[in-house]
Amino acid sequence: MKLTVEFPSVSYREGPQGVRRLAQAIEQIGYDHIDMFDHVVMGYPIAGRPPGPYPPQMPILEALMALSYMAAVTSRVTLGTEVLVLPQRHPTLVAKQVSTLDTLSGGRVRLGVGVGWQESEYEALGEDFHTRGARMDEAIRLLRAYWSDAQVDFEGPHYRVTAMGCEPKPPQGGRLPIWIGGRSERALRRVGELGDGWLGNQIADAGSARGAIDSIRRYAAAAGRDPASIGLQAMVASPPRDAAGKRFYAEHDRIVARAVDLKAMGFEWIALNATAIFQAGARSVDAMIDVLGALHTKIRGEVG
């Protein structure tokens, strides 16, 4: 099994050294991968805009900038996003940013992408919320072209590029993995047709997991792709929104049991949400390191 930590932006409250210490500890403990959550801005509830799932004051470090900092202070752990809201950004700029991160990290990047849910964030960034799905599909294809082709020529309904070069190419080239989040049928189809893996979240039970994985594999086969080549990651649990959720992340035996269940469902990657660990009572970087160390030992003992 591969074990991932979704990195907590709240660690910045102990200064850049807190971010550095936590990233280095995650690597030293033996985790395989660090993911960064993404939101650029969060909307306050106003007339016509209901409250979102997260408070607008929630601190969220910019994902690619934070990962570049972590790349400089680690050497083995791979680095990614879970998930970058790709249609909020122009794919030409994302291609350059991710290629640079892959270059400077020595080929350690996995890009996780999703379409997002927050219309007001799209508005603040000057992007169209209602075309985000179609632009996502185009953007993924354009990213691969930038990472593979010496001269990029691309024409789609939303993005057009004529005779452009983008160097340096990432060390992983066009093989730089793009994993896709989302649970809608359209998202599962996108994984099967275009993704290297699925970032599953809020997996209710084995039946729903089996249905989603079967859909991904069916879409992959229809697109002429090898269904077995598509990776599968699930988060143990999302950040808690109530007292019961906080109790879950404070009870390590339940986390380990959930990891065992996810492995049985077919997931090869399991993610722990360190923000949820913070919310469950580990209120400092040192405390989060202690919990992550204990959980790593227990989970490895059960799932390998």
PDB file of C-alpha atoms in Angstrom:
ATOM      1  CA  MET A   1       0.000   0.000   0.000  1.00  0.00           C
ATOM      2  CA  LYS A   2       0.977   3.592  -0.611  1.00  0.00           C
ATOM      3  CA  LEU A   3       0.220   6.001   2.222  1.00  0.00           C
ATOM      4  CA  THR A   4      -0.488   9.675   1.596  1.00  0.00           C
ATOM      5  CA  VAL A   5      -0.851  12.683   3.889  1.00  0.00           C
ATOM      6  CA  GLU A   6      -3.009  15.607   2.867  1.00  0.00           C
ATOM      7  CA  PHE A   7      -0.899  18.443   4.218  1.00  0.00           C
ATOM      8  CA  PRO A   8      -2.465  20.888   6.715  1.00  0.00           C
ATOM      9  CA  SER A   9      -2.138  24.554   5.785  1.00  0.00           C
ATOM     10  CA  VAL A  10      -2.687  25.367   9.445  1.00  0.00           C
ATOM     11  CA  SER A  11       0.943  24.341  10.045  1.00  0.00           C
ATOM     12  CA  TYR A  12       1.998  27.757   8.688  1.00  0.00           C
ATOM     13  CA  ARG A  13       0.929  29.273  12.025  1.00  0.00           C
ATOM     14  CA  GLU A  14       4.216  27.970  13.450  1.00  0.00           C
ATOM     15  CA  GLY A  15       6.086  29.800  10.708  1.00  0.00           C
ATOM     16  CA  PRO A  16       7.848  28.423   7.648  1.00  0.00           C
ATOM     17  CA  GLN A  17       9.883  26.228   9.957  1.00  0.00           C
ATOM     18  CA  GLY A  18       6.655  24.512  11.015  1.00  0.00           C
ATOM     19  CA  VAL A  19       5.803  23.687   7.417  1.00  0.00           C
ATOM     20  CA  ARG A  20       9.352  22.475   6.840  1.00  0.00           C
ATOM     21  CA  ARG A  21       9.460  20.311   9.970  1.00  0.00           C
ATOM     22  CA  LEU A  22       6.144  18.672   9.177  1.00  0.00           C
ATOM     23  CA  ALA A  23       7.024  17.914   5.546  1.00  0.00           C
ATOM     24  CA  GLN A  24      10.378  16.458   6.558  1.00  0.00           C
ATOM     25  CA  ALA A  25       8.789  14.405   9.328  1.00  0.00           C
ATOM     26  CA  ILE A  26       6.188  12.955   6.935  1.00  0.00           C
ATOM     27  CA  GLU A  27       9.039  11.826   4.690  1.00  0.00           C
ATOM     28  CA  GLN A  28      11.142  10.489   7.570  1.00  0.00           C
ATOM     29  CA  ILE A  29       8.236   8.564   9.094  1.00  0.00           C
ATOM     30  CA  GLY A  30       7.909   6.704   5.805  1.00  0.00           C
ATOM     31  CA  TYR A  31       4.849   8.093   4.070  1.00  0.00           C
ATOM     32  CA  ASP A  32       4.981   7.832   0.295  1.00  0.00           C
ATOM     33  CA  HIS A  33       3.286  11.042  -0.801  1.00  0.00           C
ATOM     34  CA  ILE A  34       2.147  14.517   0.284  1.00  0.00           C
ATOM     35  CA  ASP A  35      -0.931  16.150  -1.246  1.00  0.00           C
ATOM     36  CA  MET A  36      -1.985  19.800  -0.972  1.00  0.00           C
ATOM     37  CA  PHE A  37      -5.606  20.965  -0.851  1.00  0.00           C
ATOM     38  CA  ASP A  38      -6.566  23.842  -3.166  1.00  0.00           C
ATOM     39  CA  HIS A  39      -8.706  26.932  -2.899  1.00  0.00           C
ATOM     40  CA  VAL A  40      -7.487  30.367  -3.945  1.00  0.00           C
ATOM     41  CA  VAL A  41     -10.265  32.332  -2.225  1.00  0.00           C
ATOM     42  CA  MET A  42     -13.346  31.387  -0.221  1.00  0.00           C
ATOM     43  CA  GLY A  43     -16.663  33.176  -0.548  1.00  0.00           C
ATOM     44  CA  TYR A  44     -18.517  34.670   2.395  1.00  0.00           C
ATOM     45  CA  PRO A  45     -22.224  33.815   2.466  1.00  0.00           C
ATOM     46  CA  ILE A  46     -24.221  36.718   1.067  1.00  0.00           C
ATOM     47  CA  ALA A  47     -27.610  37.110  -0.586  1.00  0.00           C
ATOM     48  CA  GLY A  48     -27.835  34.529  -3.351  1.00  0.00           C
ATOM     49  CA  ARG A  49     -24.735  32.669  -2.135  1.00  0.00           C
ATOM     50  CA  PRO A  50     -25.328  29.996   0.505  1.00  0.00           C
ATOM     51  CA  PRO A  51     -22.655  29.030   3.019  1.00  0.00           C
ATOM     52  CA  GLY A  52     -20.072  26.587   1.718  1.00  0.00           C
ATOM     53  CA  PRO A  53     -18.702  23.529   3.498  1.00  0.00           C
ATOM     54  CA  TYR A  54     -15.681  25.460   4.795  1.00  0.00           C
ATOM     55  CA  PRO A  55     -15.489  28.801   6.629  1.00  0.00           C
ATOM     56  CA  PRO A  56     -14.197  31.651   4.451  1.00  0.00           C
ATOM     57  CA  GLN A  57     -11.536  32.408   7.077  1.00  0.00           C
ATOM     58  CA  MET A  58     -10.008  28.928   6.676  1.00  0.00           C
ATOM     59  CA  PRO A  59      -6.269  29.310   5.946  1.00  0.00           C
ATOM     60  CA  ILE A  60      -5.286  27.586   2.694  1.00  0.00           C
ATOM     61  CA  LEU A  61      -1.745  27.900   1.356  1.00  0.00           C
ATOM     62  CA  GLU A  62      -1.514  28.088  -2.436  1.00  0.00           C
ATOM     63  CA  ALA A  63      -0.941  24.493  -3.447  1.00  0.00           C
ATOM     64  CA  LEU A  64       1.848  24.703  -6.029  1.00  0.00           C
ATOM     65  CA  MET A  65       3.791  27.348  -4.096  1.00  0.00           C
ATOM     66  CA  ALA A  66       3.599  25.270  -0.920  1.00  0.00           C
ATOM     67  CA  LEU A  67       4.698  22.132  -2.759  1.00  0.00           C
ATOM     68  CA  SER A  68       7.679  23.957  -4.236  1.00  0.00           C
ATOM     69  CA  TYR A  69       8.778  24.876  -0.717  1.00  0.00           C
ATOM     70  CA  MET A  70       8.365  21.271   0.412  1.00  0.00           C
ATOM     71  CA  ALA A  71      10.264  20.010  -2.633  1.00  0.00           C
ATOM     72  CA  ALA A  72      13.267  22.047  -1.513  1.00  0.00           C
ATOM     73  CA  VAL A  73      13.354  20.473   1.967  1.00  0.00           C
ATOM     74  CA  THR A  74      12.595  16.832   1.082  1.00  0.00           C
ATOM     75  CA  SER A  75      14.229  14.307  -1.240  1.00  0.00           C
ATOM     76  CA  ARG A  76      12.146  11.132  -1.513  1.00  0.00           C
ATOM     77  CA  VAL A  77       8.457  11.708  -0.843  1.00  0.00           C
ATOM     78  CA  THR A  78       6.354  12.431  -3.935  1.00  0.00           C
ATOM     79  CA  LEU A  79       4.288  15.601  -4.110  1.00  0.00           C
ATOM     80  CA  GLY A  80       0.869  16.392  -5.529  1.00  0.00           C
ATOM     81  CA  THR A  81      -2.460  18.175  -5.318  1.00  0.00           C
ATOM     82  CA  GLU A  82      -5.755  16.832  -4.022  1.00  0.00           C
ATOM     83  CA  VAL A  83      -7.173  18.482  -5.956  1.00  0.00           C
ATOM     84  CA  LEU A  84      -6.071  21.499  -7.975  1.00  0.00           C
ATOM     85  CA  VAL A  85      -9.189  23.156  -9.400  1.00  0.00           C
ATOM     86  CA  LEU A  86      -7.805  23.079 -12.914  1.00  0.00           C
ATOM     87  CA  PRO A  87     -10.484  25.034 -14.862  1.00  0.00           C
ATOM     88  CA  GLN A  88      -9.925  28.070 -12.608  1.00  0.00           C
ATOM     89  CA  ARG A  89      -6.444  28.454 -14.121  1.00  0.00           C
ATOM     90  CA  HIS A  90      -5.211  28.688 -17.671  1.00  0.00           C
ATOM     91  CA  PRO A  91      -3.648  25.331 -18.561  1.00  0.00           C
ATOM     92  CA  THR A  92      -0.673  26.972 -20.279  1.00  0.00           C
ATOM     93  CA  LEU A  93       0.423  28.497 -16.980  1.00  0.00           C
ATOM     94  CA  VAL A  94      -0.326  25.289 -15.057  1.00  0.00           C
ATOM     95  CA  ALA A  95       1.769  23.322 -17.545  1.00  0.00           C
ATOM     96  CA  LYS A  96       4.741  25.597 -16.877  1.00  0.00           C
ATOM     97  CA  GLN A  97       4.263  25.617 -13.096  1.00  0.00           C
ATOM     98  CA  VAL A  98       3.966  21.844 -12.815  1.00  0.00           C
ATOM     99  CA  SER A  99       6.835  21.242 -15.234  1.00  0.00           C
ATOM    100  CA  THR A 100       9.035  23.541 -13.148  1.00  0.00           C
ATOM    101  CA  LEU A 101       8.001  21.803  -9.921  1.00  0.00           C
ATOM    102  CA  ASP A 102       8.749  18.403 -11.449  1.00  0.00           C
ATOM    103  CA  THR A 103      12.126  19.649 -12.689  1.00  0.00           C
ATOM    104  CA  LEU A 104      13.198  21.121  -9.360  1.00  0.00           C
ATOM    105  CA  SER A 105      11.886  18.178  -7.309  1.00  0.00           C
ATOM    106  CA  GLY A 106      13.670  15.590  -9.449  1.00  0.00           C
ATOM    107  CA  GLY A 107      10.546  14.123 -11.034  1.00  0.00           C
ATOM    108  CA  ARG A 108       8.452  13.697  -7.891  1.00  0.00           C
ATOM    109  CA  VAL A 109       5.164  15.323  -8.970  1.00  0.00           C
ATOM    110  CA  ARG A 110       1.703  13.846  -9.350  1.00  0.00           C
ATOM    111  CA  LEU A 111      -0.961  16.350 -10.424  1.00  0.00           C
ATOM    112  CA  GLY A 112      -4.420  15.806  -8.972  1.00  0.00           C
ATOM    113  CA  VAL A 113      -7.195  17.845 -10.591  1.00  0.00           C
ATOM    114  CA  GLY A 114     -10.913  18.464 -10.185  1.00  0.00           C
ATOM    115  CA  VAL A 115     -13.606  20.825 -11.416  1.00  0.00           C
ATOM    116  CA  GLY A 116     -14.465  22.299  -8.013  1.00  0.00           C
ATOM    117  CA  TRP A 117     -17.792  23.436  -6.646  1.00  0.00           C
ATOM    118  CA  GLN A 118     -17.488  27.131  -5.714  1.00  0.00           C
ATOM    119  CA  GLU A 119     -18.971  29.411  -8.377  1.00  0.00           C
ATOM    120  CA  SER A 120     -17.933  32.591  -6.548  1.00  0.00           C
ATOM    121  CA  GLU A 121     -14.289  31.484  -6.661  1.00  0.00           C
ATOM    122  CA  TYR A 122     -14.515  31.074 -10.428  1.00  0.00           C
ATOM    123  CA  GLU A 123     -16.026  34.561 -10.654  1.00  0.00           C
ATOM    124  CA  ALA A 124     -13.201  36.057  -8.555  1.00  0.00           C
ATOM    125  CA  LEU A 125     -10.652  34.457 -10.906  1.00  0.00           C
ATOM    126  CA  GLY A 126     -12.465  35.567 -14.065  1.00  0.00           C
ATOM    127  CA  GLU A 127     -13.292  32.048 -15.271  1.00  0.00           C
ATOM    128  CA  ASP A 128     -16.570  30.529 -16.443  1.00  0.00           C
ATOM    129  CA  PHE A 129     -18.047  28.161 -13.870  1.00  0.00           C
ATOM    130  CA  HIS A 130     -20.572  26.670 -16.278  1.00  0.00           C
ATOM    131  CA  THR A 131     -18.061  25.410 -18.859  1.00  0.00           C
ATOM    132  CA  ARG A 132     -15.663  23.979 -16.307  1.00  0.00           C
ATOM    133  CA  GLY A 133     -16.213  20.326 -17.213  1.00  0.00           C
ATOM    134  CA  ALA A 134     -15.590  20.760 -20.933  1.00  0.00           C
ATOM    135  CA  ARG A 135     -12.583  22.972 -20.259  1.00  0.00           C
ATOM    136  CA  MET A 136     -11.208  20.413 -17.807  1.00  0.00           C
ATOM    137  CA  ASP A 137     -11.105  17.728 -20.509  1.00  0.00           C
ATOM    138  CA  GLU A 138      -9.394  20.083 -22.940  1.00  0.00           C
ATOM    139  CA  ALA A 139      -6.943  21.299 -20.319  1.00  0.00           C
ATOM    140  CA  ILE A 140      -5.784  17.768 -19.477  1.00  0.00           C
ATOM    141  CA  ARG A 141      -5.039  17.085 -23.136  1.00  0.00           C
ATOM    142  CA  LEU A 142      -3.229  20.409 -23.475  1.00  0.00           C
ATOM    143  CA  LEU A 143      -1.088  19.748 -20.394  1.00  0.00           C
ATOM    144  CA  ARG A 144       0.074  16.462 -21.871  1.00  0.00           C
ATOM    145  CA  ALA A 145       0.918  18.176 -25.150  1.00  0.00           C
ATOM    146  CA  TYR A 146       3.024  20.804 -23.367  1.00  0.00           C
ATOM    147  CA  TRP A 147       4.907  18.104 -21.440  1.00  0.00           C
ATOM    148  CA  SER A 148       5.501  15.918 -24.515  1.00  0.00           C
ATOM    149  CA  ASP A 149       5.730  17.942 -27.734  1.00  0.00           C
ATOM    150  CA  ALA A 150       8.632  20.129 -28.847  1.00  0.00           C
ATOM    151  CA  GLN A 151       6.147  22.333 -30.734  1.00  0.00           C
ATOM    152  CA  VAL A 152       2.653  22.593 -29.332  1.00  0.00           C
ATOM    153  CA  ASP A 153      -0.270  23.106 -31.706  1.00  0.00           C
ATOM    154  CA  PHE A 154      -3.660  22.680 -30.095  1.00  0.00           C
ATOM    155  CA  GLU A 155      -7.125  23.820 -31.100  1.00  0.00           C
ATOM    156  CA  GLY A 156     -10.235  23.205 -29.080  1.00  0.00           C
ATOM    157  CA  PRO A 157     -13.446  25.100 -28.373  1.00  0.00           C
ATOM    158  CA  HIS A 158     -11.881  26.809 -25.346  1.00  0.00           C
ATOM    159  CA  TYR A 159      -8.086  26.732 -25.714  1.00  0.00           C
ATOM    160  CA  ARG A 160      -5.976  27.449 -28.802  1.00  0.00           C
ATOM    161  CA  VAL A 161      -2.195  27.271 -29.003  1.00  0.00           C
ATOM    162  CA  THR A 162      -0.250  27.768 -32.224  1.00  0.00           C
ATOM    163  CA  ALA A 163       3.395  26.786 -32.719  1.00  0.00           C
ATOM    164  CA  MET A 164       4.523  27.280 -29.117  1.00  0.00           C
ATOM    165  CA  GLY A 165       7.413  25.763 -27.200  1.00  0.00           C
ATOM    166  CA  CYS A 166       7.380  25.127 -23.447  1.00  0.00           C
ATOM    167  CA  GLU A 167      10.722  24.207 -21.896  1.00  0.00           C
ATOM    168  CA  PRO A 168      12.071  22.624 -19.868  1.00  0.00           C
ATOM    169  CA  LYS A 169       9.965  19.523 -20.134  1.00  0.00           C
ATOM    170  CA  PRO A 170       9.301  17.804 -16.799  1.00  0.00           C
ATOM    171  CA  PRO A 171      11.622  14.872 -16.073  1.00  0.00           C
ATOM    172  CA  GLN A 172       8.591  12.593 -16.249  1.00  0.00           C
ATOM    173  CA  GLY A 173       7.599  14.106 -19.605  1.00  0.00           C
ATOM    174  CA  GLY A 174       4.133  13.228 -20.848  1.00  0.00           C
ATOM    175  CA  ARG A 175       4.069  10.396 -18.305  1.00  0.00           C
ATOM    176  CA  LEU A 176       3.721  12.882 -15.442  1.00  0.00           C
ATOM    177  CA  PRO A 177       0.663  11.379 -13.751  1.00  0.00           C
ATOM    178  CA  ILE A 178      -2.636  13.234 -13.760  1.00  0.00           C
ATOM    179  CA  TRP A 179      -5.100  11.878 -11.223  1.00  0.00           C
ATOM    180  CA  ILE A 180      -8.700  13.067 -11.198  1.00  0.00           C
ATOM    181  CA  GLY A 181     -11.076  13.656  -8.302  1.00  0.00           C
ATOM    182  CA  GLY A 182     -14.853  13.600  -8.197  1.00  0.00           C
ATOM    183  CA  ARG A 183     -17.704  11.154  -7.697  1.00  0.00           C
ATOM    184  CA  SER A 184     -20.184  12.199 -10.388  1.00  0.00           C
ATOM    185  CA  GLU A 185     -20.653   9.903 -13.361  1.00  0.00           C
ATOM    186  CA  ARG A 186     -19.008  12.524 -15.567  1.00  0.00           C
ATOM    187  CA  ALA A 187     -15.987  12.619 -13.284  1.00  0.00           C
ATOM    188  CA  LEU A 188     -15.702   8.815 -13.318  1.00  0.00           C
ATOM    189  CA  ARG A 189     -15.886   8.851 -17.103  1.00  0.00           C
ATOM    190  CA  ARG A 190     -13.140  11.482 -17.182  1.00  0.00           C
ATOM    191  CA  VAL A 191     -10.934   9.259 -15.038  1.00  0.00           C
ATOM    192  CA  GLY A 192     -11.466   6.302 -17.344  1.00  0.00           C
ATOM    193  CA  GLU A 193     -10.877   8.260 -20.529  1.00  0.00           C
ATOM    194  CA  LEU A 194      -8.107  10.668 -19.474  1.00  0.00           C
ATOM    195  CA  GLY A 195      -6.765   9.965 -15.986  1.00  0.00           C
ATOM    196  CA  ASP A 196      -3.862   8.004 -14.579  1.00  0.00           C
ATOM    197  CA  GLY A 197      -5.758   7.512 -11.339  1.00  0.00           C
ATOM    198  CA  TRP A 198      -8.858   8.318  -9.305  1.00  0.00           C
ATOM    199  CA  LEU A 199      -8.794  10.364  -6.096  1.00  0.00           C
ATOM    200  CA  GLY A 200     -11.820   8.985  -4.299  1.00  0.00           C
ATOM    201  CA  ASN A 201     -13.348  10.882  -1.422  1.00  0.00           C
ATOM    202  CA  GLN A 202     -16.308  10.318   0.881  1.00  0.00           C
ATOM    203  CA  ILE A 203     -16.479   6.623   0.000  1.00  0.00           C
ATOM    204  CA  ALA A 204     -19.645   5.455   1.746  1.00  0.00           C
ATOM    205  CA  ASP A 205     -19.326   1.688   1.588  1.00  0.00           C
ATOM    206  CA  ALA A 206     -17.950  -1.214  -0.412  1.00  0.00           C
ATOM    207  CA  GLY A 207     -20.936  -1.231  -2.750  1.00  0.00           C
ATOM    208  CA  SER A 208     -20.562   2.392  -3.798  1.00  0.00           C
ATOM    209  CA  ALA A 209     -16.797   1.970  -4.162  1.00  0.00           C
ATOM    210  CA  ARG A 210     -17.277  -1.098  -6.332  1.00  0.00           C
ATOM    211  CA  GLY A 211     -19.790   0.730  -8.511  1.00  0.00           C
ATOM    212  CA  ALA A 212     -17.463   3.708  -9.023  1.00  0.00           C
ATOM    213  CA  ILE A 213     -14.437   1.534  -9.797  1.00  0.00           C
ATOM    214  CA  ASP A 214     -16.467  -0.586 -12.218  1.00  0.00           C
ATOM    215  CA  SER A 215     -17.626   2.575 -14.011  1.00  0.00           C
ATOM    216  CA  ILE A 216     -14.064   3.867 -14.325  1.00  0.00           C
ATOM    217  CA  ARG A 217     -12.863   0.568 -15.747  1.00  0.00           C
ATOM    218  CA  ARG A 218     -15.780   0.347 -18.166  1.00  0.00           C
ATOM    219  CA  TYR A 219     -15.069   3.852 -19.499  1.00  0.00           C
ATOM    220  CA  ALA A 220     -11.359   3.062 -19.770  1.00  0.00           C
ATOM    221  CA  ALA A 221     -12.004  -0.093 -21.797  1.00  0.00           C
ATOM    222  CA  ALA A 222     -14.395   1.771 -24.103  1.00  0.00           C
ATOM    223  CA  ALA A 223     -11.656   4.370 -24.701  1.00  0.00           C
ATOM    224  CA  GLY A 224      -9.157   1.644 -25.625  1.00  0.00           C
ATOM    225  CA  ARG A 225      -7.179   2.015 -22.405  1.00  0.00           C
ATOM    226  CA  ASP A 226      -6.003  -0.630 -19.952  1.00  0.00           C
ATOM    227  CA  PRO A 227      -8.394  -0.409 -16.964  1.00  0.00           C
ATOM    228  CA  ALA A 228      -5.811  -2.028 -14.689  1.00  0.00           C
ATOM    229  CA  SER A 229      -3.370   0.828 -15.310  1.00  0.00           C
ATOM    230  CA  ILE A 230      -5.579   3.377 -13.512  1.00  0.00           C
ATOM    231  CA  GLY A 231      -4.567   3.918  -9.888  1.00  0.00           C
ATOM    232  CA  LEU A 232      -7.038   4.218  -7.011  1.00  0.00           C
ATOM    233  CA  GLN A 233      -6.697   6.371  -3.892  1.00  0.00           C
ATOM    234  CA  ALA A 234      -9.241   6.960  -1.145  1.00  0.00           C
ATOM    235  CA  MET A 235      -9.162   9.293   1.843  1.00  0.00           C
ATOM    236  CA  VAL A 236      -9.825   7.593   5.169  1.00  0.00           C
ATOM    237  CA  ALA A 237     -12.263  10.394   6.022  1.00  0.00           C
ATOM    238  CA  SER A 238     -12.746  14.024   5.077  1.00  0.00           C
ATOM    239  CA  PRO A 239     -12.193  16.860   7.585  1.00  0.00           C
ATOM    240  CA  PRO A 240     -14.827  16.598  10.324  1.00  0.00           C
ATOM    241  CA  ARG A 241     -17.796  18.945  10.378  1.00  0.00           C
ATOM    242  CA  ASP A 242     -19.239  17.781  13.685  1.00  0.00           C
ATOM    243  CA  ALA A 243     -18.244  16.207  16.995  1.00  0.00           C
ATOM    244  CA  ALA A 244     -18.668  12.685  15.626  1.00  0.00           C
ATOM    245  CA  GLY A 245     -16.208  13.399  12.836  1.00  0.00           C
ATOM    246  CA  LYS A 246     -13.659  14.713  15.305  1.00  0.00           C
ATOM    247  CA  ARG A 247     -14.007  11.577  17.417  1.00  0.00           C
ATOM    248  CA  PHE A 248     -13.244   9.418  14.369  1.00  0.00           C
ATOM    249  CA  TYR A 249      -9.824  10.965  13.761  1.00  0.00           C
ATOM    250  CA  ALA A 250      -9.020  10.765  17.473  1.00  0.00           C
ATOM    251  CA  GLU A 251      -9.665   7.003  17.584  1.00  0.00           C
ATOM    252  CA  HIS A 252      -6.736   5.328  15.880  1.00  0.00           C
ATOM    253  CA  ASP A 253      -8.214   1.833  15.831  1.00  0.00           C
ATOM    254  CA  ARG A 254     -11.120   3.116  13.751  1.00  0.00           C
ATOM    255  CA  ILE A 255      -8.727   4.753  11.280  1.00  0.00           C
ATOM    256  CA  VAL A 256      -6.756   1.524  10.919  1.00  0.00           C
ATOM    257  CA  ALA A 257      -9.948  -0.489  10.448  1.00  0.00           C
ATOM    258  CA  ARG A 258     -11.079   1.946   7.760  1.00  0.00           C
ATOM    259  CA  ALA A 259      -7.714   1.583   5.988  1.00  0.00           C
ATOM    260  CA  VAL A 260      -8.134  -2.191   6.012  1.00  0.00           C
ATOM    261  CA  ASP A 261     -11.626  -1.813   4.538  1.00  0.00           C
ATOM    262  CA  LEU A 262     -10.398   0.520   1.793  1.00  0.00           C
ATOM    263  CA  LYS A 263      -7.680  -1.938   0.817  1.00  0.00           C
ATOM    264  CA  ALA A 264     -10.313  -4.673   0.569  1.00  0.00           C
ATOM    265  CA  MET A 265     -12.367  -2.396  -1.704  1.00  0.00           C
ATOM    266  CA  GLY A 266      -9.462  -2.256  -4.157  1.00  0.00           C
ATOM    267  CA  PHE A 267      -7.693   0.998  -3.263  1.00  0.00           C
ATOM    268  CA  GLU A 268      -3.898   0.849  -3.544  1.00  0.00           C
ATOM    269  CA  TRP A 269      -3.375   4.304  -2.014  1.00  0.00           C
ATOM    270  CA  ILE A 270      -4.811   5.492   1.317  1.00  0.00           C
ATOM    271  CA  ALA A 271      -4.803   9.155   2.364  1.00  0.00           C
ATOM    272  CA  LEU A 272      -4.863  10.614   5.857  1.00  0.00           C
ATOM    273  CA  ASN A 273      -6.105  14.168   6.270  1.00  0.00           C
ATOM    274  CA  ALA A 274      -3.766  15.979   8.648  1.00  0.00           C
ATOM    275  CA  THR A 275      -6.131  18.952   8.933  1.00  0.00           C
ATOM    276  CA  ALA A 276      -8.671  16.535  10.392  1.00  0.00           C
ATOM    277  CA  ILE A 277      -5.995  15.231  12.760  1.00  0.00           C
ATOM    278  CA  PHE A 278      -5.438  18.845  13.892  1.00  0.00           C
ATOM    279  CA  GLN A 279      -9.187  19.341  14.371  1.00  0.00           C
ATOM    280  CA  ALA A 280      -9.371  16.119  16.380  1.00  0.00           C
ATOM    281  CA  GLY A 281      -6.995  17.481  18.997  1.00  0.00           C
ATOM    282  CA  ALA A 282      -3.413  17.445  17.676  1.00  0.00           C
ATOM    283  CA  ARG A 283      -3.136  21.228  17.868  1.00  0.00           C
ATOM    284  CA  SER A 284       0.546  21.698  17.039  1.00  0.00           C
ATOM    285  CA  VAL A 285       3.037  20.511  14.453  1.00  0.00           C
ATOM    286  CA  ASP A 286       4.724  18.302  17.058  1.00  0.00           C
ATOM    287  CA  ALA A 287       1.397  16.767  18.024  1.00  0.00           C
ATOM    288  CA  MET A 288       0.487  16.090  14.390  1.00  0.00           C
ATOM    289  CA  ILE A 289       3.891  14.468  13.825  1.00  0.00           C
ATOM    290  CA  ASP A 290       3.311  12.201  16.835  1.00  0.00           C
ATOM    291  CA  VAL A 291      -0.120  11.119  15.561  1.00  0.00           C
ATOM    292  CA  LEU A 292       1.107  10.578  11.998  1.00  0.00           C
ATOM    293  CA  GLY A 293       3.982   8.468  13.307  1.00  0.00           C
ATOM    294  CA  ALA A 294       1.704   6.302  15.428  1.00  0.00           C
ATOM    295  CA  LEU A 295      -0.823   5.856  12.626  1.00  0.00           C
ATOM    296  CA  HIS A 296       1.867   4.982  10.097  1.00  0.00           C
ATOM    297  CA  THR A 297       3.136   2.179  12.325  1.00  0.00           C
ATOM    298  CA  LYS A 298      -0.363   0.817  12.976  1.00  0.00           C
ATOM    299  CA  ILE A 299      -1.578   1.052   9.377  1.00  0.00           C
ATOM    300  CA  ARG A 300       1.579  -0.506   7.930  1.00  0.00           C
ATOM    301  CA  GLY A 301       1.186  -3.333  10.398  1.00  0.00           C
ATOM    302  CA  GLU A 302      -2.261  -4.121   8.959  1.00  0.00           C
ATOM    303  CA  VAL A 303      -2.069  -3.307   5.251  1.00  0.00           C
ATOM    304  CA  GLY A 304       1.669  -3.418   4.485  1.00  0.00           C
TER     305      GLY A 304
END
